Coordinates of C-alpha atoms in Angstrom, one line a residue:
Chain A
M1 CA 5.0 -29.7 -31.6
N2 CA 7.9 -31.8 -32.7
S3 CA 10.5 -29.6 -31.0
F4 CA 8.4 -29.7 -27.8
N5 CA 8.2 -33.5 -28.0
A6 CA 12.0 -33.5 -28.0
I7 CA 12.0 -31.8 -24.7
L8 CA 10.1 -34.6 -23.1
Q9 CA 12.6 -37.2 -24.2
D10 CA 16.0 -35.4 -24.0
P11 CA 17.4 -34.5 -20.5
T12 CA 19.9 -32.1 -22.1
N13 CA 17.4 -30.2 -24.2
P14 CA 18.1 -26.4 -23.8
F15 CA 14.4 -25.5 -23.3
V16 CA 14.3 -26.4 -19.6
V17 CA 17.8 -25.0 -19.1
W18 CA 16.6 -21.6 -20.4
V19 CA 13.6 -21.7 -18.0
Y20 CA 16.0 -22.4 -15.2
V21 CA 18.3 -19.6 -16.3
G22 CA 15.3 -17.2 -16.5
I23 CA 13.9 -18.1 -13.0
Y24 CA 17.2 -18.3 -11.1
G25 CA 18.6 -15.3 -13.0
S26 CA 15.6 -13.2 -12.1
V27 CA 15.5 -14.3 -8.4
L28 CA 19.2 -13.6 -7.9
G29 CA 19.2 -10.5 -10.1
Y30 CA 16.4 -9.0 -7.9
G31 CA 18.5 -9.7 -4.8
L32 CA 21.6 -8.0 -6.4
Y33 CA 19.4 -5.1 -7.3
L34 CA 18.3 -4.8 -3.7
L35 CA 21.9 -5.0 -2.4
W36 CA 22.9 -2.4 -4.9
R37 CA 20.2 0.0 -3.8
M38 CA 21.1 -0.6 -0.2
S39 CA 24.8 0.2 -0.8
R40 CA 23.9 3.3 -2.8
R41 CA 21.6 4.5 0.1
K42 CA 24.4 3.8 2.6
N43 CA 27.0 5.8 0.7
R44 CA 24.8 8.9 0.7
Chain B
M1 CA 17.6 -7.2 18.3
Q2 CA 16.0 -5.2 15.6
M3 CA 12.5 -5.5 14.1
V4 CA 12.2 -6.2 10.4
G5 CA 11.9 -2.9 8.5
S6 CA 13.5 -0.9 11.3
R7 CA 16.2 1.6 10.4
K8 CA 19.2 -0.5 11.5
S9 CA 18.2 -3.9 10.2
G10 CA 19.6 -3.6 6.7
S11 CA 22.5 -6.0 6.2
D12 CA 22.3 -7.4 9.7
T13 CA 23.4 -10.8 10.8
L14 CA 20.1 -12.5 10.4
S15 CA 19.6 -11.2 6.8
T16 CA 23.1 -12.4 6.0
V17 CA 22.5 -15.8 7.5
L18 CA 19.1 -16.2 5.7
L19 CA 20.7 -15.2 2.4
G20 CA 23.6 -17.6 2.9
A21 CA 21.4 -20.5 4.0
S22 CA 18.9 -19.9 1.1
M23 CA 21.7 -19.8 -1.5
A24 CA 23.3 -23.0 -0.1
I25 CA 19.9 -24.9 0.0
M26 CA 19.1 -23.5 -3.4
A27 CA 22.3 -25.0 -4.8
I28 CA 21.3 -28.4 -3.2
G29 CA 17.8 -28.0 -4.6
F30 CA 19.2 -27.3 -8.1
Y31 CA 21.3 -30.4 -8.0
L32 CA 18.3 -32.5 -6.7
A33 CA 16.1 -31.1 -9.4
L34 CA 18.5 -32.2 -12.1
A35 CA 19.1 -35.6 -10.5
A36 CA 15.4 -36.3 -10.1
P37 CA 13.9 -38.9 -12.4
P38 CA 11.7 -38.0 -15.4
D39 CA 7.9 -38.1 -15.1
Q40 CA 6.0 -41.0 -16.7
Q41 CA 4.0 -38.7 -18.9
Q42 CA 5.9 -35.4 -19.1
G43 CA 9.4 -36.8 -19.3
W44 CA 12.2 -34.3 -18.4
L45 CA 9.8 -31.4 -18.8
V46 CA 8.8 -32.1 -15.2
R47 CA 12.0 -30.3 -14.1
I48 CA 10.1 -27.0 -14.5
M49 CA 8.0 -28.0 -11.6
Y50 CA 11.0 -27.6 -9.2
V51 CA 11.1 -23.9 -9.9
H52 CA 7.4 -23.2 -10.8
V53 CA 5.9 -24.6 -7.6
P54 CA 8.3 -22.8 -5.2
A55 CA 7.9 -19.5 -7.0
A56 CA 4.1 -19.8 -6.8
W57 CA 4.3 -20.9 -3.1
V58 CA 6.4 -17.8 -2.3
G59 CA 3.8 -15.6 -4.1
Y60 CA 1.1 -17.0 -1.8
L61 CA 3.4 -16.7 1.3
A62 CA 4.2 -13.1 0.4
F63 CA 0.5 -12.1 0.0
F64 CA -0.2 -13.8 3.3
T65 CA 2.6 -11.8 4.9
T66 CA 1.0 -8.6 3.4
L67 CA -2.3 -9.6 5.0
L68 CA -0.6 -10.1 8.4
F69 CA 1.2 -6.8 8.4
S70 CA -1.7 -4.9 6.9
V71 CA -3.8 -6.0 9.8
L72 CA -1.0 -5.1 12.2
Y73 CA -0.7 -1.7 10.7
L74 CA -4.4 -1.0 11.1
I75 CA -4.3 -2.1 14.8
K76 CA -1.0 -0.5 15.8
N77 CA -0.8 2.4 13.3
N78 CA 3.0 1.8 13.1
P79 CA 4.4 2.8 9.6
R80 CA 7.0 0.0 9.9
Y81 CA 4.2 -2.5 9.4
D82 CA 3.1 -0.6 6.3
R83 CA 6.6 -0.7 4.9
I84 CA 6.9 -4.5 5.5
A85 CA 3.5 -5.1 3.9
A86 CA 4.5 -3.1 0.8
A87 CA 7.9 -4.9 0.6
S88 CA 6.1 -8.2 0.9
T89 CA 3.7 -7.3 -1.9
E90 CA 6.6 -6.3 -4.2
L91 CA 8.2 -9.6 -3.6
G92 CA 5.0 -11.5 -4.1
L93 CA 4.6 -9.8 -7.5
V94 CA 8.1 -10.8 -8.5
F95 CA 7.7 -14.4 -7.5
L96 CA 4.2 -14.7 -8.9
A97 CA 5.4 -13.3 -12.2
L98 CA 8.0 -16.0 -12.3
A99 CA 5.4 -18.6 -11.5
I100 CA 3.2 -17.4 -14.3
F101 CA 6.2 -17.2 -16.7
S102 CA 7.4 -20.7 -15.9
G103 CA 3.9 -22.0 -16.0
A104 CA 3.3 -20.6 -19.4
L105 CA 6.5 -22.2 -20.7
W106 CA 5.4 -25.5 -19.1
G107 CA 1.9 -25.2 -20.5
R108 CA 2.9 -24.9 -24.1
P109 CA 4.4 -28.3 -24.5
T110 CA 2.0 -30.1 -22.1
W111 CA -1.3 -28.4 -22.9
G112 CA -0.5 -27.0 -26.3
V113 CA -1.1 -23.3 -25.2
Y114 CA 0.9 -20.8 -23.2
W115 CA -2.2 -19.5 -21.6
T116 CA -5.8 -20.5 -21.2
W117 CA -8.6 -18.9 -19.1
E118 CA -9.1 -21.9 -16.8
P119 CA -9.8 -21.4 -13.1
R120 CA -6.2 -21.6 -11.6
L121 CA -4.7 -19.4 -14.2
T122 CA -7.7 -16.9 -14.1
T123 CA -7.6 -16.6 -10.3
T124 CA -3.8 -16.2 -10.4
A125 CA -4.1 -13.4 -13.1
I126 CA -6.7 -11.7 -10.8
L127 CA -4.4 -12.1 -7.8
F128 CA -1.5 -10.5 -9.8
A129 CA -3.8 -7.7 -11.1
V130 CA -5.0 -6.9 -7.5
Y131 CA -1.5 -6.5 -6.2
V132 CA -0.4 -4.4 -9.2
G133 CA -3.4 -2.3 -8.2
Y134 CA -2.0 -2.1 -4.6
F135 CA 1.0 -0.2 -6.0
V136 CA -1.1 1.9 -8.4
L137 CA -3.2 3.0 -5.3
R138 CA -0.1 3.7 -3.3
S139 CA 1.4 5.9 -6.0
A140 CA -1.9 7.8 -6.3
I141 CA -2.2 8.9 -2.7
E142 CA 0.2 11.5 -1.3
D143 CA -0.8 11.5 2.4
P144 CA 1.3 8.7 4.0
E145 CA -1.3 7.8 6.6
L146 CA -4.2 7.6 4.1
R147 CA -1.9 5.8 1.7
A148 CA -1.0 3.2 4.3
K149 CA -4.6 2.7 5.3
A150 CA -5.9 2.3 1.8
A151 CA -3.1 -0.1 0.9
A152 CA -3.8 -2.1 4.0
A153 CA -7.4 -2.5 2.9
V154 CA -6.3 -3.8 -0.5
G155 CA -3.7 -6.0 1.2
I156 CA -6.4 -7.6 3.4
L157 CA -9.1 -7.9 0.7
G158 CA -6.7 -9.1 -2.0
A159 CA -5.6 -12.0 0.3
I160 CA -9.1 -13.5 0.1
N161 CA -8.2 -14.7 -3.4
V162 CA -5.1 -16.6 -2.2
P163 CA -7.0 -19.6 -0.8
I164 CA -9.5 -19.4 -3.7
S165 CA -6.6 -19.6 -6.2
Y166 CA -5.0 -22.5 -4.2
M167 CA -8.2 -24.5 -4.1
S168 CA -9.4 -23.6 -7.6
V169 CA -7.8 -26.8 -9.0
K170 CA -9.9 -28.9 -6.7
W171 CA -13.2 -26.8 -6.7
W172 CA -13.4 -26.4 -10.5
R173 CA -11.5 -29.3 -12.2
S174 CA -10.0 -28.2 -15.4
I175 CA -6.7 -28.5 -17.4
H176 CA -4.4 -27.5 -14.5
Q177 CA -3.3 -30.5 -12.4
T178 CA -4.4 -30.7 -8.8
Q179 CA -1.9 -30.0 -5.9
S180 CA 1.0 -32.4 -5.7
I181 CA 1.0 -31.8 -2.0
D182 CA -2.6 -31.3 -0.8
L183 CA -2.4 -29.1 2.3
T184 CA -6.1 -29.7 3.1
T185 CA -5.8 -33.5 3.3
G186 CA -2.0 -33.9 3.8
K187 CA -1.9 -36.4 0.8
V188 CA 1.1 -36.4 -1.5
H189 CA 0.8 -37.4 -5.1
M190 CA 4.4 -37.6 -6.1
A191 CA 7.4 -40.0 -6.2
P192 CA 9.7 -39.6 -3.1
E193 CA 12.7 -38.4 -5.1
M194 CA 10.6 -35.7 -6.8
L195 CA 9.0 -34.7 -3.5
V196 CA 12.4 -34.2 -1.8
A197 CA 13.7 -32.1 -4.7
M198 CA 10.6 -30.0 -4.6
L199 CA 10.5 -29.5 -0.9
V200 CA 14.2 -28.5 -0.7
N201 CA 13.5 -25.9 -3.4
V202 CA 10.4 -24.7 -1.5
V203 CA 12.5 -24.2 1.6
A204 CA 15.3 -22.4 -0.3
F205 CA 12.8 -20.0 -2.0
S206 CA 11.0 -19.4 1.3
L207 CA 14.3 -18.5 3.1
L208 CA 15.2 -16.3 0.2
F209 CA 11.9 -14.5 0.5
F210 CA 12.5 -13.8 4.2
A211 CA 16.0 -12.5 3.5
Y212 CA 14.7 -10.3 0.7
L213 CA 11.9 -9.1 2.8
R214 CA 14.3 -7.9 5.5
L215 CA 16.5 -6.2 2.9
R216 CA 13.5 -4.5 1.1
S217 CA 11.9 -3.4 4.3
A218 CA 15.2 -1.9 5.6
L219 CA 15.6 -0.1 2.3
A220 CA 12.1 1.3 2.5
A221 CA 12.9 2.5 6.1
R222 CA 16.0 4.3 4.9
E223 CA 14.1 5.9 2.0
A224 CA 11.4 7.1 4.4
E225 CA 14.0 8.5 6.7
A226 CA 15.7 10.3 3.9
L227 CA 12.3 11.9 2.9
N228 CA 11.8 13.1 6.4
E229 CA 15.3 14.7 6.7

């Protein structure tokens, strides 16, 4: 649990940063995937 | 003016505006989340809340939208409503999965475990499983009308679990904290800086949901049209 305790104290700890990357990356990635499918459908 | 899910509503002005607005507000929300103070007990780990709560909220919003359009489909028998309900369910699953993922990563340092079968997590897992079942059912039925009707039934019945999941933290007190913003009483249990950061992110995620809903419904409309050609 020591590494987890570090997260609680340190604002620059990469753990939360990776959670953010995962969430925002997935949300925006899904949008890009939709736009890609839309453009593919349009070009047919 | 075009209805959501209609053939021409793909990359229309409203979708573009919604996308742009959600991205701009999301950037502000991101900044506010990083600028918000640490929690007394959880320290900087509380930052996960600014993405976890909006993702869970959009999951609920999506399944409520599914309920609405499932009912509309059964009343009007218009396939557009079925497409919107299916699009909303897909989005609900995406956002609920993100809420579960971020919740698990939040749970490990605060509770000591990634997952535990306590009421909120259990009702959320059931919610997720029901809407996965929604798509399993859709893929198992070939007749479009029967498929839409069966899916609408699942969309309506599945939504019963949304308020149960929301209220579970109050009805059966367990390890999961109660709502920071209690919609039943209007009480807020949060510092103002934290509240603003969270609400801005909730608005950003909600706008993004509506933008994606329009895109996904339009895509479904085009796919249906291509099948009929």
